Short mmCIF file of C-alpha atoms in Angstrom, two decimals:
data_model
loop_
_atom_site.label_atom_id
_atom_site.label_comp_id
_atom_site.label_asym_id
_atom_site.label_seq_id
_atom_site.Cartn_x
_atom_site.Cartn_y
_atom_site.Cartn_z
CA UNK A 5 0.00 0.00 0.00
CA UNK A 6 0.90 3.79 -0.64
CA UNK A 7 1.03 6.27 1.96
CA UNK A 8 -2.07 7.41 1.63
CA UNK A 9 -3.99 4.23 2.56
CA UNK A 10 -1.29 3.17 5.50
CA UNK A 11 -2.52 6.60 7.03
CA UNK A 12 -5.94 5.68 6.56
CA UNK A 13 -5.73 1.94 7.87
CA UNK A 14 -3.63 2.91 10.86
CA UNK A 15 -5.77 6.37 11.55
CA UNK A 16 -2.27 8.60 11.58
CA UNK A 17 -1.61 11.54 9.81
CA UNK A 18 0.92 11.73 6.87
CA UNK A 19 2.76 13.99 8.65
CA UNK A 20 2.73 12.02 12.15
CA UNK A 21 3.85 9.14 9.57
CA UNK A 22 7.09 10.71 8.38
CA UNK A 23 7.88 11.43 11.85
CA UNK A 24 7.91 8.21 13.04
CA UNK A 25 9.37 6.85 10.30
CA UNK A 26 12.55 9.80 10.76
CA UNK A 27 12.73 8.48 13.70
CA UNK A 28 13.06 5.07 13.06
CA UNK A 29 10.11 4.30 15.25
CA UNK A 30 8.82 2.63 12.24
CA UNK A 31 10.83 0.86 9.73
CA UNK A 32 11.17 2.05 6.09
CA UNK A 33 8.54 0.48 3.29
CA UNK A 34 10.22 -0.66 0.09
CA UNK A 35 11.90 2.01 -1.98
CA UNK A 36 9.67 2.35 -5.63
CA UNK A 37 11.48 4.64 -7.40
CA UNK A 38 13.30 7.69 -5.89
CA UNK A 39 10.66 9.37 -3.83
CA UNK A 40 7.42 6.71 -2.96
CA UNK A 41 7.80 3.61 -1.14
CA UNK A 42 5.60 0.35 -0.60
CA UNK A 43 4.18 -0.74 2.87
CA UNK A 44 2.69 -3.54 4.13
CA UNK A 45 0.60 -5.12 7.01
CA UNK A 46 3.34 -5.23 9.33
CA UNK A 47 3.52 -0.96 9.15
CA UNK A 48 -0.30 -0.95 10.01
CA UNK A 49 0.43 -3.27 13.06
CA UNK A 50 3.37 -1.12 14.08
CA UNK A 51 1.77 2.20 13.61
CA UNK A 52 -1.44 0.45 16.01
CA UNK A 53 1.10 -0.48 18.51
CA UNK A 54 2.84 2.78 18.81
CA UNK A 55 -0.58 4.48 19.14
CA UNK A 56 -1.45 2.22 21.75
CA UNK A 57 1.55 2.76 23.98
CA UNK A 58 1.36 6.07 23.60
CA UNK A 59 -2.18 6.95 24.20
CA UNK A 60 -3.48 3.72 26.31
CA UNK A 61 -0.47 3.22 27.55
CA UNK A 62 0.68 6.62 27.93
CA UNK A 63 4.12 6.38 27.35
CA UNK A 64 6.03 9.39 26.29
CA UNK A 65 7.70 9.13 22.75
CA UNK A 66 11.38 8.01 23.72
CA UNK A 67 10.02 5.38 26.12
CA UNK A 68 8.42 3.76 23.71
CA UNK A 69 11.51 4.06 21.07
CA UNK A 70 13.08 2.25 23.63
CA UNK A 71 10.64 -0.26 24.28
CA UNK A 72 10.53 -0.98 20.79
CA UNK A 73 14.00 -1.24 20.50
CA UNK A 74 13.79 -3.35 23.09
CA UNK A 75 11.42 -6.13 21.75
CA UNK A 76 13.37 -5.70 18.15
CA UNK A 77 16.57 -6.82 19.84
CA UNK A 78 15.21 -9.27 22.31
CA UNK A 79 16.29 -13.09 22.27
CA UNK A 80 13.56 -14.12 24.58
CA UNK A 81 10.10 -12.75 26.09
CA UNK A 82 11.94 -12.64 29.61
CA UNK A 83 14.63 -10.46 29.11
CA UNK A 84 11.51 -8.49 27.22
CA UNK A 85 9.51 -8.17 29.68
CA UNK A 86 12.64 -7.51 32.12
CA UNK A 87 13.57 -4.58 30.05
CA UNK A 88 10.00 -3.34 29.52
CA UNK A 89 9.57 -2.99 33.65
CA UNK A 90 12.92 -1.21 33.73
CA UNK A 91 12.39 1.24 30.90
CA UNK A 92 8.88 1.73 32.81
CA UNK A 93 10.18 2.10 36.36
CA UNK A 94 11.80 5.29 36.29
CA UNK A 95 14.41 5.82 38.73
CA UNK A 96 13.28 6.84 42.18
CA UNK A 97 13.46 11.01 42.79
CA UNK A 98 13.08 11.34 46.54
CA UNK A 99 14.34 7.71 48.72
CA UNK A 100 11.26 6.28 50.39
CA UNK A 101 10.73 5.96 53.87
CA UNK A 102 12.44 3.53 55.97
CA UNK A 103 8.92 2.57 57.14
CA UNK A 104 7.74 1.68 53.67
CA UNK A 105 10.86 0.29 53.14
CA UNK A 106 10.56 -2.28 55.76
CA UNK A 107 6.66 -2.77 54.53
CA UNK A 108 7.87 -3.93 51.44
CA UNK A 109 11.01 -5.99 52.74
CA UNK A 110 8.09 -7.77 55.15
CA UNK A 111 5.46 -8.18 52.26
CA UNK A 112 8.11 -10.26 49.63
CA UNK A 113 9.50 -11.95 52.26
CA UNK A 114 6.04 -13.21 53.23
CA UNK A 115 5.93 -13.79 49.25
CA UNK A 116 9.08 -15.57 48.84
CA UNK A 117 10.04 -13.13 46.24
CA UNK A 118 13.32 -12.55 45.82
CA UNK A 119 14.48 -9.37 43.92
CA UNK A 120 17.89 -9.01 42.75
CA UNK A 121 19.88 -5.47 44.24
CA UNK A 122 19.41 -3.10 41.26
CA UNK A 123 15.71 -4.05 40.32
CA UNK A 124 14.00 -0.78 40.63
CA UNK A 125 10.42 -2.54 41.52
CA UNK A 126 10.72 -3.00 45.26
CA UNK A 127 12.03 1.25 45.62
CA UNK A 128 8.90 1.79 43.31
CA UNK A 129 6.42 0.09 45.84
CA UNK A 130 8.04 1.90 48.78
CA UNK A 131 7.40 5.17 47.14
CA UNK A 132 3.67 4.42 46.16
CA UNK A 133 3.12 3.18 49.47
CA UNK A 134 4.23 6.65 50.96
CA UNK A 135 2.38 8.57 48.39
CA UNK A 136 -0.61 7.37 49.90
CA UNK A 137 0.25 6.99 53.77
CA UNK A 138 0.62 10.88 53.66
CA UNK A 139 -2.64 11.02 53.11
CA UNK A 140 -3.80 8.96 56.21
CA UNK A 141 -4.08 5.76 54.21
CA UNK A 142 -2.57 3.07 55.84
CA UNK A 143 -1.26 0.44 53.65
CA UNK A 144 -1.77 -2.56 55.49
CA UNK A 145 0.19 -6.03 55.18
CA UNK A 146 -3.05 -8.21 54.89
CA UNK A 147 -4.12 -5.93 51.20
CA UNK A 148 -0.71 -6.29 50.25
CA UNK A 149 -0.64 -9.97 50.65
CA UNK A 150 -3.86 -10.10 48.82
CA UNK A 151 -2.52 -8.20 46.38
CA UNK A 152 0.19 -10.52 46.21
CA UNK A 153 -1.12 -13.43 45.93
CA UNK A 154 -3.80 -11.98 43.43
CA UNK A 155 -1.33 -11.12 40.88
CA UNK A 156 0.74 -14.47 41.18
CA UNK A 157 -2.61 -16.11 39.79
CA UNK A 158 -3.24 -13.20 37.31
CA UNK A 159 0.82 -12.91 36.13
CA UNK A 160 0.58 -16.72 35.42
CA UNK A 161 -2.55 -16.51 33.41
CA UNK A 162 -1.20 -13.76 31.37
CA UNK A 163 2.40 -15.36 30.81
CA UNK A 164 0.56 -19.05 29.77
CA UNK A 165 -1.67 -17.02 26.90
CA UNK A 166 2.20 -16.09 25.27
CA UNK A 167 3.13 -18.16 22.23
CA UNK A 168 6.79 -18.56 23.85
CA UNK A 169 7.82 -20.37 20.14
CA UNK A 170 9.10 -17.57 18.53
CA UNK A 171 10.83 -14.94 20.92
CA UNK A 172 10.20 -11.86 19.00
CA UNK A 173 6.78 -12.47 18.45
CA UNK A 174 6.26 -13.52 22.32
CA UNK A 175 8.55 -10.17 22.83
CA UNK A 176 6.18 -7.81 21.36
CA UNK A 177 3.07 -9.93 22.94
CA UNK A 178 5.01 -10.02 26.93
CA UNK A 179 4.87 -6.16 26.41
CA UNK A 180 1.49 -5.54 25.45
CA UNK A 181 0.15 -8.05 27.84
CA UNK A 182 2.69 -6.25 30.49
CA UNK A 183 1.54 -2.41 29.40
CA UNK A 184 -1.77 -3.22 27.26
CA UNK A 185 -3.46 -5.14 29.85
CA UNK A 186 -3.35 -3.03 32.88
CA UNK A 187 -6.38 -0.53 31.62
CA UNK A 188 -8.50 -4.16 31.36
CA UNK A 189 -7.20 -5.34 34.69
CA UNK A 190 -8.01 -1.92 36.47
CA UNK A 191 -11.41 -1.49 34.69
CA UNK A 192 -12.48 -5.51 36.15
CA UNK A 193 -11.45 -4.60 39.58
CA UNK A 194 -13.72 -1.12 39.37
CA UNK A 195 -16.09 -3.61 38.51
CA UNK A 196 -15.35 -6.06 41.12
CA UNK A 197 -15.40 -2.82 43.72
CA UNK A 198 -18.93 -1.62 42.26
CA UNK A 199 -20.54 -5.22 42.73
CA UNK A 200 -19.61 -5.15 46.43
CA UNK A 201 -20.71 -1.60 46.65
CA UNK A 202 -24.02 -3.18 45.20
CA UNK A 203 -24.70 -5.62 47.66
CA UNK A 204 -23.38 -3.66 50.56
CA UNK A 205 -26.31 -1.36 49.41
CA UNK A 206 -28.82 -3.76 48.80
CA UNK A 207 -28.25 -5.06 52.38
CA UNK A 208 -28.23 -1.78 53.54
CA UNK A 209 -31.78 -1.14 52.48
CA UNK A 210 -33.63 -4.90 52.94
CA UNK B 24 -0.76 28.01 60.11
CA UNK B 25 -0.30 31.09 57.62
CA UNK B 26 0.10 30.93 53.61
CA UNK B 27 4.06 30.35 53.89
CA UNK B 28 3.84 27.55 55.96
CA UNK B 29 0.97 25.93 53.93
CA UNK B 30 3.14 26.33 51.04
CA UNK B 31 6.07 24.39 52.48
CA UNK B 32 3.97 21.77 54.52
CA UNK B 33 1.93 21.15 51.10
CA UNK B 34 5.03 21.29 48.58
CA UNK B 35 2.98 23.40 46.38
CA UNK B 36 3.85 27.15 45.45
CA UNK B 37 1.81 30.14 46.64
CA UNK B 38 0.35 31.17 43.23
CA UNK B 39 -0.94 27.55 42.98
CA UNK B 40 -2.45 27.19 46.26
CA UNK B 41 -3.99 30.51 45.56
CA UNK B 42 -5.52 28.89 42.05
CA UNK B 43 -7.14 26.18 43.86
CA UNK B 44 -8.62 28.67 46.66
CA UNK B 45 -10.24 30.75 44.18
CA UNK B 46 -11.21 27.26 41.87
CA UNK B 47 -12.88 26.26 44.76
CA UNK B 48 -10.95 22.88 44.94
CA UNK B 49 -9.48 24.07 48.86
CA UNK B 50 -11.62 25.66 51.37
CA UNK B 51 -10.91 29.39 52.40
CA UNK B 52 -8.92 29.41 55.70
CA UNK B 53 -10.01 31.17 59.00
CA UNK B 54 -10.15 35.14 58.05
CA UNK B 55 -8.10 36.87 60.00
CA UNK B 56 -8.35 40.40 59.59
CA UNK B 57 -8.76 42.29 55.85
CA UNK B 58 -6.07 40.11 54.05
CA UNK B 59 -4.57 37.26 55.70
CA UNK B 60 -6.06 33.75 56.68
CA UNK B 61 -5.33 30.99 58.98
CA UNK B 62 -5.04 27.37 57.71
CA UNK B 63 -4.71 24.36 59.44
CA UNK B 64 -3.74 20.55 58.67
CA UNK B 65 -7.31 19.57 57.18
CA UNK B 66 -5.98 22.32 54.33
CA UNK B 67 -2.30 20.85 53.86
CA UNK B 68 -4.47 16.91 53.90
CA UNK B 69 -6.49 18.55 50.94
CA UNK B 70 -3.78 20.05 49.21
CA UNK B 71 -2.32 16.05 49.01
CA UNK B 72 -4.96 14.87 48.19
CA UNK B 73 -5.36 16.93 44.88
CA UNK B 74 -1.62 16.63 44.22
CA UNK B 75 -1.92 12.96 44.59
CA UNK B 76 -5.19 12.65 42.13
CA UNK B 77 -3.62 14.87 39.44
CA UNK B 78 0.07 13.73 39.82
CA UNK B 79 -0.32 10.11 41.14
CA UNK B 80 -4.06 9.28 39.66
CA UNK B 81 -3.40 11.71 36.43
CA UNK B 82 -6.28 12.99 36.52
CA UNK B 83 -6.92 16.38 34.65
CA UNK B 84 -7.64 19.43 37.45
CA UNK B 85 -11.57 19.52 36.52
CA UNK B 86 -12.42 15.84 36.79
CA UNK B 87 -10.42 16.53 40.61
CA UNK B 88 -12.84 19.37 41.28
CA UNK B 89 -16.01 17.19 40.43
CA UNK B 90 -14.75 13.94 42.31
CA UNK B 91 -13.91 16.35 46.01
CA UNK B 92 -17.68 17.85 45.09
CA UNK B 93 -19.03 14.47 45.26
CA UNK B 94 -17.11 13.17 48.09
CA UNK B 95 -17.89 16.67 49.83
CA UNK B 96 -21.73 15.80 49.55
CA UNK B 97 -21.22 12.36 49.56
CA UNK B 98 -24.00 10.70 52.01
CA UNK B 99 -22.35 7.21 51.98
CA UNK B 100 -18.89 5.76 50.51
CA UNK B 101 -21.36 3.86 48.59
CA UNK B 102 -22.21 6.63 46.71
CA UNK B 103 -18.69 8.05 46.49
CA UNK B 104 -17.27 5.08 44.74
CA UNK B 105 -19.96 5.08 42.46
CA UNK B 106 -19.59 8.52 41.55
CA UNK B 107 -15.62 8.21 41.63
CA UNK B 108 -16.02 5.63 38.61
CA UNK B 109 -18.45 7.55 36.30
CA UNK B 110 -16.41 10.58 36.79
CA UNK B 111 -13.03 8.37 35.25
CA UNK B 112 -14.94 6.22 33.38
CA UNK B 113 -15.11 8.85 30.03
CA UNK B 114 -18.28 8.74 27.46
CA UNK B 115 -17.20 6.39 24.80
CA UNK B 116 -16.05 8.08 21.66
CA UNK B 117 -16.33 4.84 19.57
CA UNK B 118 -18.68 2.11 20.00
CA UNK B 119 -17.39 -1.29 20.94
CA UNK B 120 -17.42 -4.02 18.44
CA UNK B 121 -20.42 -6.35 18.69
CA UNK B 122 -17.32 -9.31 18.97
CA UNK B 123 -16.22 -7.25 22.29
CA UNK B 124 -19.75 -6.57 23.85
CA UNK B 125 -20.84 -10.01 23.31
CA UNK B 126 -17.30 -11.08 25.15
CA UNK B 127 -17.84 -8.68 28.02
CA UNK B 128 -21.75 -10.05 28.38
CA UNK B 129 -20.24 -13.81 28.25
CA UNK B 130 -17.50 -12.66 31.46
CA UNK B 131 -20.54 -10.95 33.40
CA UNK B 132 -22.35 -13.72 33.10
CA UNK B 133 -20.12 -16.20 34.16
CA UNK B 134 -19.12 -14.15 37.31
CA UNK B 135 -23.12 -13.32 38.28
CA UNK B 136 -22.22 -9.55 38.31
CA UNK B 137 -25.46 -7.84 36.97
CA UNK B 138 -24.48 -4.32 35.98
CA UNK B 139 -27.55 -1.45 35.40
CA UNK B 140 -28.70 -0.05 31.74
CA UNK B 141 -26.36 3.11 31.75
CA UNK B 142 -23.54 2.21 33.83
CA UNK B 143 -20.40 2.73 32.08
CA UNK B 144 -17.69 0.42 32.67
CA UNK B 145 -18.74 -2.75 30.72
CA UNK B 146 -18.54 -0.18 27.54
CA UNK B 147 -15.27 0.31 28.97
CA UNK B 148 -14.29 -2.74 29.26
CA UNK B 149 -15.35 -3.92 25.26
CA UNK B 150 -13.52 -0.91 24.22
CA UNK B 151 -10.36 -2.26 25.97
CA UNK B 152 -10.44 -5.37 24.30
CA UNK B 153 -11.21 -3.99 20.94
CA UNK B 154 -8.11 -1.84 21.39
CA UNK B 155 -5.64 -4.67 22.35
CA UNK B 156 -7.39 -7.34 19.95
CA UNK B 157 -6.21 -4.77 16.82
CA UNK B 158 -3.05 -5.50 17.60
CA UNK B 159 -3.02 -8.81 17.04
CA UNK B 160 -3.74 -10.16 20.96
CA UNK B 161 -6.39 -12.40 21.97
CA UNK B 162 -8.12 -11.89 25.04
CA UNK B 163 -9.38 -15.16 26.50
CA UNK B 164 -12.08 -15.98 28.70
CA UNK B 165 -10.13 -17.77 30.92
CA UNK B 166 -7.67 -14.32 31.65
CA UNK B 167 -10.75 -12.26 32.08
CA UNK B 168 -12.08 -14.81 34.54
CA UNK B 169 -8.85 -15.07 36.12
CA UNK B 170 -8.79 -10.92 36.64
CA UNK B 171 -12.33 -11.26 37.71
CA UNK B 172 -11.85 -13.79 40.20
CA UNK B 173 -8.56 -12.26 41.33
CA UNK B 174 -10.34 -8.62 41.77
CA UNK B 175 -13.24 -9.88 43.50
CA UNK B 176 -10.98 -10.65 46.61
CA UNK B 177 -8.92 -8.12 46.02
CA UNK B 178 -11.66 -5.29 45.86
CA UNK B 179 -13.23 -6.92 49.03
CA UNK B 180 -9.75 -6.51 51.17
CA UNK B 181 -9.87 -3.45 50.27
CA UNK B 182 -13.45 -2.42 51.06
CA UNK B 183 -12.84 -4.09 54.66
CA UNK B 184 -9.70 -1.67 55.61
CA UNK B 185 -12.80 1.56 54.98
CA UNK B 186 -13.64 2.91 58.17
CA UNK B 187 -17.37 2.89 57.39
CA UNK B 188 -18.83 4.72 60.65
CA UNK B 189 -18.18 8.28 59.36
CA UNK B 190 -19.76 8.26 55.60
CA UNK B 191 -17.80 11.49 54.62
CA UNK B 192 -14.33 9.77 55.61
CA UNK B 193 -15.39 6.49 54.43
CA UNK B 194 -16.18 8.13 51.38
CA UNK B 195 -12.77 9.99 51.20
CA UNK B 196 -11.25 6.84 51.64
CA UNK B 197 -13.16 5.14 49.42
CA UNK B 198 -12.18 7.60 46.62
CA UNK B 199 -8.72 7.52 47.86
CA UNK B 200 -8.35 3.67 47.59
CA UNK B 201 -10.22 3.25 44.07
CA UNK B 202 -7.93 6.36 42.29
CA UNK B 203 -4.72 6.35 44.44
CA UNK B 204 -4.10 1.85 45.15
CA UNK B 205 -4.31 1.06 41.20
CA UNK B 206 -0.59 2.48 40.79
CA UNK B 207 0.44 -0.23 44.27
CA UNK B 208 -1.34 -2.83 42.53
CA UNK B 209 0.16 -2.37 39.30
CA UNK B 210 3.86 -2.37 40.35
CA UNK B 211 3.01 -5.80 42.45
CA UNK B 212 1.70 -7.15 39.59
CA UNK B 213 5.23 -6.44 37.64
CA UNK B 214 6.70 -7.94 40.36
CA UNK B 215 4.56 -10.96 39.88
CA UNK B 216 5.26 -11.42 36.29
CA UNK B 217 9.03 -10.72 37.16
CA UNK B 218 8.79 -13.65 39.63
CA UNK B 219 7.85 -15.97 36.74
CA UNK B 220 10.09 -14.57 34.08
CA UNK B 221 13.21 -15.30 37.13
CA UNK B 222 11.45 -18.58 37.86
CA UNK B 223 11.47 -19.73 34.32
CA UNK B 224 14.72 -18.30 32.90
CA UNK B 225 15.96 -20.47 35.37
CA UNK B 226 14.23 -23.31 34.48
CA UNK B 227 15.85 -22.48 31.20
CA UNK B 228 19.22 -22.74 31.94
CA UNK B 229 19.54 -25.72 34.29
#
């Protein structure tokens, strides 16, 4: 396809087009001649994927450069996924707490999860967790262990559905099930929370 | 306290504490004589709060002004987490795909949670799936059952920790814990899928 129709199948501009393809966001069609060049499905998919990370996502620009980068380069859906938490994590601006600190330090030990020294999740949790205690939230061990033990179900679910065959392709798929899927997972538990508030309400009023 | 110290307790700038008072979003302090006013810590709690929902939640300043006016007259949390989700749940620009809705009606079904005419997250939710099946991803029954059965004891941990004897702090809370958790659940689900990835690139290599 020209141009024209790859803006009009992905839903881009022309203009938003070229700049992704200056980039090198999105690879180069086929040369035809000096000045117009060929694309194919594969530029449709990439175009849709960019979008996504960008506005479901919402990843700024050079994250997702990276990302992609990433996924082009990767020789297996773990070091993917590994590198697609990293680029995501960005790299803690004020220390947390010593109190949230030791909350998380309790909570994965109660996990048996063992994070390596360097892995910028645990500092990440620590930080969230004091984000909200400020607020006169306490975070207490029992949600986090339900959160826990939640998302050890939810993680394995999500990493069995991966075609782990051909590592690029389960690449690409480990970050859009890692990035994608979060908007679906927090829209089920609003749902989840509404159904309680439901029958709190019902039982409220009978 | 006066302005200065509100400033530096808060972490926010005069001007901008001076926006929200005339926005409405922070109640007027104590007058104390023609030009100055007296604040105290329910004023520097506020200001967190609305730093947290725009910075934390990224939520856009006027949807922050509408979800304090409904926990402000809230007469339950009930009520308040209801009126938290419509306010981030957005009118749907494009209409799911009949493929989507039917999947979302199949889920609902399976978990017994009836949701009204009007209510707008299982629109949501099609949408979501619409948006990740374009690129190529299939979203399973058996993952949205696993989210749903995860969130339904997640969602009721949570809804235990509310302190439900004083509805306007319950509700508070309630708004707090839908809006301000997702980002804590979120990073222990990366650490859940990290888990895996470790458990299994080990696997790999003995």
């Amino acid at each position: 396809m020209w141009m024209a129709e790859l803006a009009e199948q992905s839903g881009l501009s022309v203009p938003t087009i070229k700049y992704y393809l200056r980039e090198g966001l999105l690879p180069p069609g086929e040369a035809v001649g000096a000045t117009r060049s060929r694309y194919d499905e594969s530029h449709v998919r990439r175009l849709r994927l960019i979008r996504s990370l960008t506005d479901v996502a919402g990843l700024r620009l050079e994250t997702v450069r990276q990302v992609l980068e990433d996924v082009d380069g990767a020789t297996s859906w773990q070091r993917a996924v590994g590198s697609a938490h990293t680029r995501l994590t960005p790299p803690l601006e004020v220390e947390p707490t010593a109190e949230a600190t030791a909350i998380v330090a309790e909570f994965l030990r109660r996990q048996r999860w063992p994070f390596p020294q360097g892995n910028p999740l645990p500092g990440a949790l620590a930080r969230a967790i004091d984000g909200i205690q400020c607020l006169g939230v306490e975070i207490t061990g029992d949600l986090l262990d339900a959160y826990g033990d939640a998302m050890r179900g939810v993680a394995r679910e999500e990493i069995r559905s991966l075609n782990t065959e051909d590592p690029q392709h389960a690449a690409l798929q480990a970050v859009i099930g890692t990035l994608l899927l979060e908007p679906i997972l927090a829209t089920v538990r609003r749902m989840a929370q509404e159904q309680i508030v439901m029958a709190t309400d019902r039982s409220r009023l009978s």
